[in-house]
Amino acid sequence: MDKVMISVAPVAATDKNIIPEKIARDVIDCWRAGAAMVHLHVRDEHGNLTTDMSVLNKTLELIRKDSDIIIEVSTGGVSNLTIEERCVPLYSDLVEACSLNVGSTNLGKAVYCNPIDDVKYCVQEILKTGKTPEVEVFEIGHTYAMEELMAQYAFKEPVLFSIVLGHKGEAPPTPKALANMISMIPTNAVWGITHANRRDFGIVAAALGMGAKTVRIGFEDSNYLDENTMVETNLPLVEKTVRLLRAMDKAPMSADEARMYFNIK
């Protein structure tokens, strides 16, 4: 049976009250329901991106205490942090994987800056620390940039791309955009889908039908269960994703299955 990794990104960028115990409970419930990875950012108690790992460390310790979910922490996010500061989570022993952003893009009224020298610094630190990158590509040019980096650096295979659609100012969440983005994925890589500002599961379903090996779901991208229903925890989003997979004769990967498939150590 075809298996897919569900990744949960449980914290909205607009959340200004970061409570480790609440996040950990939500993540553990999602793991029990079928999520194999959690995606988090380094935030302080007020939700601001920071280099202070104390709040995140407490969250990760609580998550690890009661689950074996893969822990992925972002090296990105729109902020004034330097690339050195953004790479702080790479040095945590609790962190197994990380996001890798390989180009700049417009995100609404903000500009998400990732100049190539910063990208290469991040790549070098990822390789040095042995983390597994998930390459977030917002445009076709990002995919091409990563293919060039793959020719320069010894990445673990398979390299995982996450096709991100739906932010205002970047690639739209349409079948045509999805197909074009998929067409640029290198043959020695695998890919998944992140649909930002999602109101339904149509693009997620389309991506799964076209071969996505990961689905990212969670409040960082949207808290909509359907166009009329917003939920208060991430659990219903994961449960709906699991039902969608099973309806397509697929199944969610366990954390250990995902570690083996994506070469996460």
Short mmCIF file of N, CA, C and O in Angstrom, two decimals, residues 3-114:
data_model
loop_
_atom_site.label_atom_id
_atom_site.label_comp_id
_atom_site.label_asym_id
_atom_site.label_seq_id
_atom_site.Cartn_x
_atom_site.Cartn_y
_atom_site.Cartn_z
N LYS A 3 2.18 4.67 1.01
CA LYS A 3 2.13 5.38 2.29
C LYS A 3 2.66 6.80 2.14
O LYS A 3 3.56 7.06 1.34
N VAL A 4 2.09 7.70 2.92
CA VAL A 4 2.37 9.14 2.85
C VAL A 4 2.64 9.65 4.25
O VAL A 4 1.97 9.25 5.21
N MET A 5 3.62 10.53 4.38
CA MET A 5 3.91 11.15 5.67
C MET A 5 3.02 12.37 5.89
O MET A 5 2.97 13.27 5.06
N ILE A 6 2.31 12.37 7.01
CA ILE A 6 1.55 13.55 7.42
C ILE A 6 2.42 14.36 8.37
O ILE A 6 2.92 13.84 9.38
N SER A 7 2.62 15.63 8.04
CA SER A 7 3.36 16.56 8.90
C SER A 7 2.37 17.57 9.45
O SER A 7 1.58 18.14 8.69
N VAL A 8 2.41 17.81 10.75
CA VAL A 8 1.52 18.80 11.36
C VAL A 8 2.34 20.02 11.78
O VAL A 8 3.37 19.90 12.42
N ALA A 9 1.88 21.20 11.32
CA ALA A 9 2.49 22.48 11.69
C ALA A 9 1.48 23.18 12.60
O ALA A 9 0.59 23.89 12.12
N PRO A 10 1.56 22.99 13.91
CA PRO A 10 0.43 23.27 14.79
C PRO A 10 0.24 24.72 15.23
O PRO A 10 -0.80 25.05 15.81
N VAL A 11 1.23 25.59 14.99
CA VAL A 11 1.17 26.94 15.56
C VAL A 11 1.03 27.98 14.47
O VAL A 11 1.87 28.09 13.58
N ALA A 12 -0.03 28.78 14.55
CA ALA A 12 -0.24 29.85 13.58
C ALA A 12 0.77 30.97 13.83
O ALA A 12 1.13 31.26 14.98
N ALA A 13 1.22 31.62 12.75
CA ALA A 13 2.16 32.73 12.88
C ALA A 13 1.55 33.89 13.66
O ALA A 13 2.28 34.71 14.22
N THR A 14 0.22 33.95 13.70
CA THR A 14 -0.47 35.03 14.41
C THR A 14 -0.71 34.72 15.88
O THR A 14 -1.23 35.57 16.61
N ASP A 15 -0.33 33.52 16.32
CA ASP A 15 -0.55 33.12 17.71
C ASP A 15 0.40 33.89 18.62
O ASP A 15 1.62 33.79 18.48
N LYS A 16 -0.13 34.63 19.56
CA LYS A 16 0.69 35.45 20.47
C LYS A 16 0.69 34.90 21.90
O LYS A 16 1.08 35.61 22.83
N ASN A 17 0.29 33.66 22.05
CA ASN A 17 0.29 33.05 23.38
C ASN A 17 0.78 31.62 23.23
O ASN A 17 0.01 30.68 23.04
N ILE A 18 2.10 31.44 23.31
CA ILE A 18 2.73 30.14 23.08
C ILE A 18 2.85 29.40 24.41
O ILE A 18 3.60 29.81 25.30
N ILE A 19 2.10 28.32 24.54
CA ILE A 19 2.07 27.52 25.77
C ILE A 19 2.59 26.12 25.44
O ILE A 19 1.91 25.35 24.76
N PRO A 20 3.80 25.79 25.87
CA PRO A 20 4.38 24.48 25.51
C PRO A 20 3.48 23.29 25.82
O PRO A 20 3.37 22.36 25.00
N GLU A 21 2.85 23.29 26.99
CA GLU A 21 2.02 22.15 27.38
C GLU A 21 0.84 21.97 26.42
O GLU A 21 0.49 20.85 26.03
N LYS A 22 0.23 23.09 26.01
CA LYS A 22 -0.91 23.03 25.09
C LYS A 22 -0.48 22.53 23.72
O LYS A 22 -1.15 21.67 23.12
N ILE A 23 0.63 23.04 23.23
CA ILE A 23 1.13 22.61 21.92
C ILE A 23 1.49 21.13 21.95
O ILE A 23 1.13 20.37 21.04
N ALA A 24 2.18 20.71 23.00
CA ALA A 24 2.61 19.31 23.10
C ALA A 24 1.42 18.37 23.13
O ALA A 24 1.42 17.32 22.47
N ARG A 25 0.38 18.72 23.91
CA ARG A 25 -0.81 17.86 23.96
C ARG A 25 -1.44 17.72 22.58
O ARG A 25 -1.83 16.63 22.15
N ASP A 26 -1.54 18.83 21.86
CA ASP A 26 -2.12 18.83 20.53
C ASP A 26 -1.28 17.96 19.58
O ASP A 26 -1.82 17.14 18.82
N VAL A 27 0.03 18.12 19.64
CA VAL A 27 0.92 17.36 18.76
C VAL A 27 0.85 15.87 19.05
O VAL A 27 0.79 15.04 18.13
N ILE A 28 0.84 15.51 20.32
CA ILE A 28 0.78 14.09 20.69
C ILE A 28 -0.54 13.47 20.23
O ILE A 28 -0.57 12.33 19.74
N ASP A 29 -1.64 14.22 20.35
CA ASP A 29 -2.92 13.73 19.84
C ASP A 29 -2.85 13.52 18.32
O ASP A 29 -3.37 12.53 17.79
N CYS A 30 -2.20 14.45 17.62
CA CYS A 30 -2.04 14.33 16.16
C CYS A 30 -1.18 13.13 15.80
O CYS A 30 -1.46 12.42 14.83
N TRP A 31 -0.13 12.90 16.58
CA TRP A 31 0.74 11.73 16.35
C TRP A 31 -0.05 10.44 16.51
O TRP A 31 0.06 9.52 15.69
N ARG A 32 -0.86 10.37 17.55
CA ARG A 32 -1.67 9.17 17.77
C ARG A 32 -2.66 8.95 16.62
O ARG A 32 -3.01 7.81 16.29
N ALA A 33 -3.09 10.05 16.00
CA ALA A 33 -4.06 9.95 14.91
C ALA A 33 -3.42 9.63 13.57
O ALA A 33 -4.11 9.26 12.62
N GLY A 34 -2.08 9.78 13.47
CA GLY A 34 -1.42 9.42 12.21
C GLY A 34 -0.36 10.38 11.71
O GLY A 34 0.27 10.12 10.68
N ALA A 35 -0.12 11.49 12.40
CA ALA A 35 0.95 12.41 11.99
C ALA A 35 2.31 11.80 12.35
O ALA A 35 2.49 11.27 13.44
N ALA A 36 3.26 11.90 11.43
CA ALA A 36 4.60 11.34 11.65
C ALA A 36 5.64 12.41 11.92
O ALA A 36 6.74 12.10 12.38
N MET A 37 5.33 13.67 11.61
CA MET A 37 6.29 14.76 11.78
C MET A 37 5.58 15.98 12.35
O MET A 37 4.41 16.23 12.06
N VAL A 38 6.30 16.74 13.17
CA VAL A 38 5.80 18.04 13.63
C VAL A 38 6.76 19.11 13.14
O VAL A 38 7.98 18.95 13.18
N HIS A 39 6.19 20.22 12.66
CA HIS A 39 6.96 21.36 12.14
C HIS A 39 6.72 22.55 13.05
O HIS A 39 5.58 22.99 13.23
N LEU A 40 7.80 23.06 13.65
CA LEU A 40 7.70 24.18 14.58
C LEU A 40 8.74 25.24 14.26
O LEU A 40 9.73 24.97 13.57
N HIS A 41 8.51 26.45 14.78
CA HIS A 41 9.47 27.55 14.68
C HIS A 41 10.00 27.87 16.07
O HIS A 41 9.39 27.51 17.09
N VAL A 42 11.14 28.55 16.13
CA VAL A 42 11.69 29.01 17.41
C VAL A 42 10.97 30.31 17.76
O VAL A 42 11.26 31.37 17.20
N ARG A 43 10.02 30.23 18.69
CA ARG A 43 9.25 31.40 19.10
C ARG A 43 9.35 31.62 20.60
O ARG A 43 9.57 30.67 21.36
N ASP A 44 9.19 32.88 21.02
CA ASP A 44 9.12 33.15 22.45
C ASP A 44 7.66 32.99 22.89
O ASP A 44 6.78 32.64 22.11
N GLU A 45 7.38 33.27 24.16
CA GLU A 45 6.04 33.04 24.71
C GLU A 45 4.99 33.93 24.07
O GLU A 45 3.79 33.67 24.18
N HIS A 46 5.43 35.00 23.39
CA HIS A 46 4.50 35.91 22.73
C HIS A 46 4.37 35.64 21.23
O HIS A 46 3.72 36.40 20.50
N GLY A 47 5.02 34.57 20.76
CA GLY A 47 4.90 34.18 19.36
C GLY A 47 5.91 34.81 18.43
O GLY A 47 5.84 34.58 17.22
N ASN A 48 6.85 35.58 18.96
CA ASN A 48 7.85 36.23 18.12
C ASN A 48 8.97 35.26 17.78
O ASN A 48 9.43 34.50 18.64
N LEU A 49 9.45 35.30 16.53
CA LEU A 49 10.61 34.50 16.17
C LEU A 49 11.83 35.00 16.93
O LEU A 49 12.02 36.21 17.09
N THR A 50 12.65 34.07 17.41
CA THR A 50 13.73 34.42 18.32
C THR A 50 14.88 33.43 18.20
O THR A 50 14.74 32.38 17.57
N THR A 51 16.01 33.76 18.81
CA THR A 51 17.12 32.81 18.93
C THR A 51 17.09 32.08 20.27
O THR A 51 17.87 31.15 20.48
N ASP A 52 16.20 32.50 21.16
CA ASP A 52 16.09 31.90 22.49
C ASP A 52 15.30 30.59 22.37
O ASP A 52 14.10 30.60 22.07
N MET A 53 15.95 29.49 22.59
CA MET A 53 15.35 28.17 22.41
C MET A 53 14.56 27.68 23.63
O MET A 53 14.03 26.57 23.61
N SER A 54 14.49 28.47 24.70
CA SER A 54 13.94 27.96 25.95
C SER A 54 12.49 27.50 25.83
O SER A 54 12.13 26.41 26.31
N VAL A 55 11.62 28.30 25.21
CA VAL A 55 10.22 27.91 25.08
C VAL A 55 10.11 26.70 24.14
O VAL A 55 9.38 25.75 24.43
N LEU A 56 10.84 26.73 23.04
CA LEU A 56 10.80 25.60 22.11
C LEU A 56 11.35 24.34 22.76
O LEU A 56 10.76 23.25 22.61
N ASN A 57 12.44 24.45 23.47
CA ASN A 57 13.03 23.27 24.12
C ASN A 57 12.04 22.60 25.07
O ASN A 57 11.93 21.37 25.11
N LYS A 58 11.32 23.41 25.83
CA LYS A 58 10.33 22.85 26.75
C LYS A 58 9.25 22.12 25.97
O LYS A 58 8.83 21.01 26.34
N THR A 59 8.82 22.72 24.87
CA THR A 59 7.81 22.09 24.02
C THR A 59 8.31 20.77 23.45
O THR A 59 7.61 19.75 23.49
N LEU A 60 9.53 20.77 22.94
CA LEU A 60 10.09 19.56 22.33
C LEU A 60 10.29 18.46 23.36
O LEU A 60 10.05 17.28 23.07
N GLU A 61 10.73 18.81 24.55
CA GLU A 61 10.92 17.82 25.61
C GLU A 61 9.60 17.15 25.97
O GLU A 61 9.53 15.92 26.17
N LEU A 62 8.52 17.93 26.04
CA LEU A 62 7.21 17.37 26.35
C LEU A 62 6.72 16.47 25.21
O LEU A 62 6.14 15.40 25.45
N ILE A 63 6.97 16.90 23.98
CA ILE A 63 6.57 16.08 22.82
C ILE A 63 7.34 14.77 22.80
O ILE A 63 6.77 13.69 22.62
N ARG A 64 8.65 14.85 23.00
CA ARG A 64 9.48 13.65 22.94
C ARG A 64 9.20 12.70 24.10
O ARG A 64 9.32 11.47 23.96
N LYS A 65 8.79 13.22 25.23
CA LYS A 65 8.51 12.39 26.40
C LYS A 65 7.44 11.35 26.11
O LYS A 65 7.52 10.20 26.58
N ASP A 66 6.44 11.70 25.31
CA ASP A 66 5.30 10.81 25.11
C ASP A 66 5.04 10.43 23.66
O ASP A 66 3.97 9.91 23.34
N SER A 67 6.00 10.70 22.76
CA SER A 67 5.80 10.30 21.37
C SER A 67 7.16 10.12 20.69
O SER A 67 8.18 10.61 21.17
N ASP A 68 7.12 9.44 19.54
CA ASP A 68 8.34 9.31 18.73
C ASP A 68 8.21 10.09 17.43
O ASP A 68 8.91 9.82 16.46
N ILE A 69 7.31 11.09 17.39
CA ILE A 69 7.10 11.89 16.19
C ILE A 69 8.41 12.55 15.77
O ILE A 69 9.23 12.94 16.62
N ILE A 70 8.64 12.66 14.47
CA ILE A 70 9.83 13.32 13.95
C ILE A 70 9.73 14.82 14.25
O ILE A 70 8.69 15.44 14.00
N ILE A 71 10.78 15.38 14.76
CA ILE A 71 10.79 16.81 15.11
C ILE A 71 11.54 17.59 14.04
O ILE A 71 12.73 17.38 13.82
N GLU A 72 10.80 18.48 13.38
CA GLU A 72 11.37 19.37 12.38
C GLU A 72 11.20 20.81 12.86
O GLU A 72 10.10 21.20 13.27
N VAL A 73 12.27 21.59 12.78
CA VAL A 73 12.20 23.00 13.18
C VAL A 73 12.63 23.86 12.01
O VAL A 73 13.56 23.53 11.27
N SER A 74 11.93 24.96 11.83
CA SER A 74 12.18 25.84 10.69
C SER A 74 13.48 26.63 10.87
O SER A 74 13.83 27.03 11.98
N THR A 75 14.15 26.86 9.75
CA THR A 75 15.28 27.81 9.72
C THR A 75 14.85 29.09 9.02
O THR A 75 15.69 29.88 8.59
N GLY A 76 13.54 29.29 8.90
CA GLY A 76 13.04 30.44 8.16
C GLY A 76 11.98 31.22 8.90
O GLY A 76 11.91 31.21 10.12
N GLY A 77 11.13 31.89 8.12
CA GLY A 77 10.11 32.77 8.67
C GLY A 77 10.49 34.22 8.41
O GLY A 77 11.67 34.58 8.44
N VAL A 78 9.49 35.05 8.14
CA VAL A 78 9.75 36.46 7.89
C VAL A 78 10.12 37.15 9.20
O VAL A 78 9.32 37.21 10.13
N SER A 79 11.35 37.65 9.28
CA SER A 79 11.82 38.30 10.50
C SER A 79 13.07 39.10 10.17
O SER A 79 13.53 39.12 9.03
N ASN A 80 13.63 39.74 11.20
CA ASN A 80 14.89 40.47 11.06
C ASN A 80 16.09 39.64 11.50
O ASN A 80 17.20 40.17 11.62
N LEU A 81 15.89 38.36 11.75
CA LEU A 81 16.98 37.50 12.20
C LEU A 81 17.99 37.29 11.07
O LEU A 81 17.62 37.17 9.90
N THR A 82 19.26 37.21 11.44
CA THR A 82 20.29 36.88 10.46
C THR A 82 20.23 35.39 10.15
O THR A 82 19.59 34.61 10.88
N ILE A 83 20.91 34.98 9.10
CA ILE A 83 20.90 33.56 8.76
C ILE A 83 21.57 32.74 9.86
O ILE A 83 21.16 31.61 10.15
N GLU A 84 22.59 33.30 10.51
CA GLU A 84 23.23 32.59 11.63
C GLU A 84 22.23 32.37 12.76
O GLU A 84 22.19 31.30 13.37
N GLU A 85 21.41 33.38 13.02
CA GLU A 85 20.40 33.26 14.08
C GLU A 85 19.29 32.29 13.67
O GLU A 85 18.79 31.53 14.51
N ARG A 86 18.94 32.29 12.42
CA ARG A 86 17.90 31.37 11.95
C ARG A 86 18.34 29.91 12.03
O ARG A 86 17.50 29.00 12.12
N CYS A 87 19.65 29.67 12.01
CA CYS A 87 20.17 28.30 12.05
C CYS A 87 20.33 27.74 13.46
O CYS A 87 20.75 26.59 13.62
N VAL A 88 19.98 28.52 14.47
CA VAL A 88 20.16 28.09 15.87
C VAL A 88 19.55 26.71 16.15
O VAL A 88 20.17 25.87 16.83
N PRO A 89 18.33 26.38 15.68
CA PRO A 89 17.76 25.08 16.03
C PRO A 89 18.51 23.88 15.46
O PRO A 89 18.32 22.75 15.93
N LEU A 90 19.37 24.10 14.48
CA LEU A 90 20.13 22.98 13.91
C LEU A 90 21.04 22.31 14.93
O LEU A 90 21.40 21.14 14.77
N TYR A 91 21.40 23.03 15.97
CA TYR A 91 22.38 22.51 16.93
C TYR A 91 21.72 21.80 18.11
O TYR A 91 22.41 21.36 19.03
N SER A 92 20.40 21.65 18.06
CA SER A 92 19.68 20.94 19.12
C SER A 92 19.66 19.45 18.82
O SER A 92 19.34 19.03 17.70
N ASP A 93 19.95 18.64 19.83
CA ASP A 93 19.91 17.19 19.66
C ASP A 93 18.49 16.67 19.50
O ASP A 93 18.29 15.55 19.01
N LEU A 94 17.49 17.44 19.90
CA LEU A 94 16.11 17.01 19.76
C LEU A 94 15.58 17.21 18.34
O LEU A 94 14.57 16.62 17.96
N VAL A 95 16.26 18.04 17.57
CA VAL A 95 15.81 18.36 16.22
C VAL A 95 16.39 17.36 15.23
O VAL A 95 17.61 17.15 15.19
N GLU A 96 15.52 16.74 14.42
CA GLU A 96 15.96 15.74 13.45
C GLU A 96 15.96 16.26 12.02
O GLU A 96 16.74 15.81 11.19
N ALA A 97 15.04 17.17 11.73
CA ALA A 97 14.88 17.68 10.37
C ALA A 97 14.66 19.19 10.43
O ALA A 97 14.42 19.75 11.50
N CYS A 98 14.76 19.84 9.28
CA CYS A 98 14.60 21.29 9.25
C CYS A 98 14.07 21.72 7.89
O CYS A 98 14.24 21.02 6.89
N SER A 99 13.43 22.86 7.87
CA SER A 99 13.04 23.43 6.58
C SER A 99 14.25 24.12 5.97
O SER A 99 15.13 24.62 6.68
N LEU A 100 14.30 24.14 4.65
CA LEU A 100 15.36 24.83 3.92
C LEU A 100 14.70 25.69 2.85
O LEU A 100 13.97 25.17 2.00
N ASN A 101 14.95 26.98 2.91
CA ASN A 101 14.39 27.92 1.94
C ASN A 101 15.51 28.38 1.03
O ASN A 101 16.55 28.86 1.49
N VAL A 102 15.29 28.25 -0.27
CA VAL A 102 16.39 28.45 -1.22
C VAL A 102 16.21 29.65 -2.14
O VAL A 102 16.96 29.82 -3.09
N GLY A 103 15.23 30.49 -1.84
CA GLY A 103 15.03 31.68 -2.66
C GLY A 103 14.05 32.63 -2.00
O GLY A 103 13.30 32.25 -1.10
N SER A 104 14.06 33.88 -2.43
CA SER A 104 13.18 34.90 -1.87
C SER A 104 11.84 34.88 -2.59
O SER A 104 11.71 34.41 -3.72
N THR A 105 10.82 35.40 -1.89
CA THR A 105 9.48 35.46 -2.49
C THR A 105 8.63 36.48 -1.76
O THR A 105 8.93 36.86 -0.62
N ASN A 106 7.60 36.95 -2.40
CA ASN A 106 6.61 37.81 -1.75
C ASN A 106 5.63 36.94 -0.99
O ASN A 106 5.11 35.95 -1.53
N LEU A 107 5.38 37.29 0.26
CA LEU A 107 4.35 36.62 1.05
C LEU A 107 3.40 37.69 1.55
O LEU A 107 3.66 38.36 2.56
N GLY A 108 2.30 37.87 0.85
CA GLY A 108 1.42 38.98 1.17
C GLY A 108 2.14 40.29 0.96
O GLY A 108 2.73 40.53 -0.10
N LYS A 109 2.16 41.15 1.97
CA LYS A 109 2.84 42.44 1.88
C LYS A 109 4.30 42.34 2.31
O LYS A 109 5.05 43.31 2.21
N ALA A 110 4.71 41.16 2.79
CA ALA A 110 6.08 40.97 3.26
C ALA A 110 6.93 40.36 2.15
O ALA A 110 6.43 39.72 1.22
N VAL A 111 8.23 40.56 2.27
CA VAL A 111 9.19 39.93 1.37
C VAL A 111 10.01 38.95 2.21
O VAL A 111 10.67 39.34 3.18
N TYR A 112 9.95 37.68 1.83
CA TYR A 112 10.68 36.63 2.52
C TYR A 112 12.05 36.53 1.85
O TYR A 112 12.17 36.01 0.75
N CYS A 113 13.07 37.03 2.53
CA CYS A 113 14.40 37.18 1.91
C CYS A 113 15.28 35.97 2.18
O CYS A 113 15.54 35.62 3.33
N ASN A 114 15.75 35.36 1.12
CA ASN A 114 16.70 34.25 1.19
C ASN A 114 17.75 34.39 0.10
O ASN A 114 17.74 33.64 -0.89
#
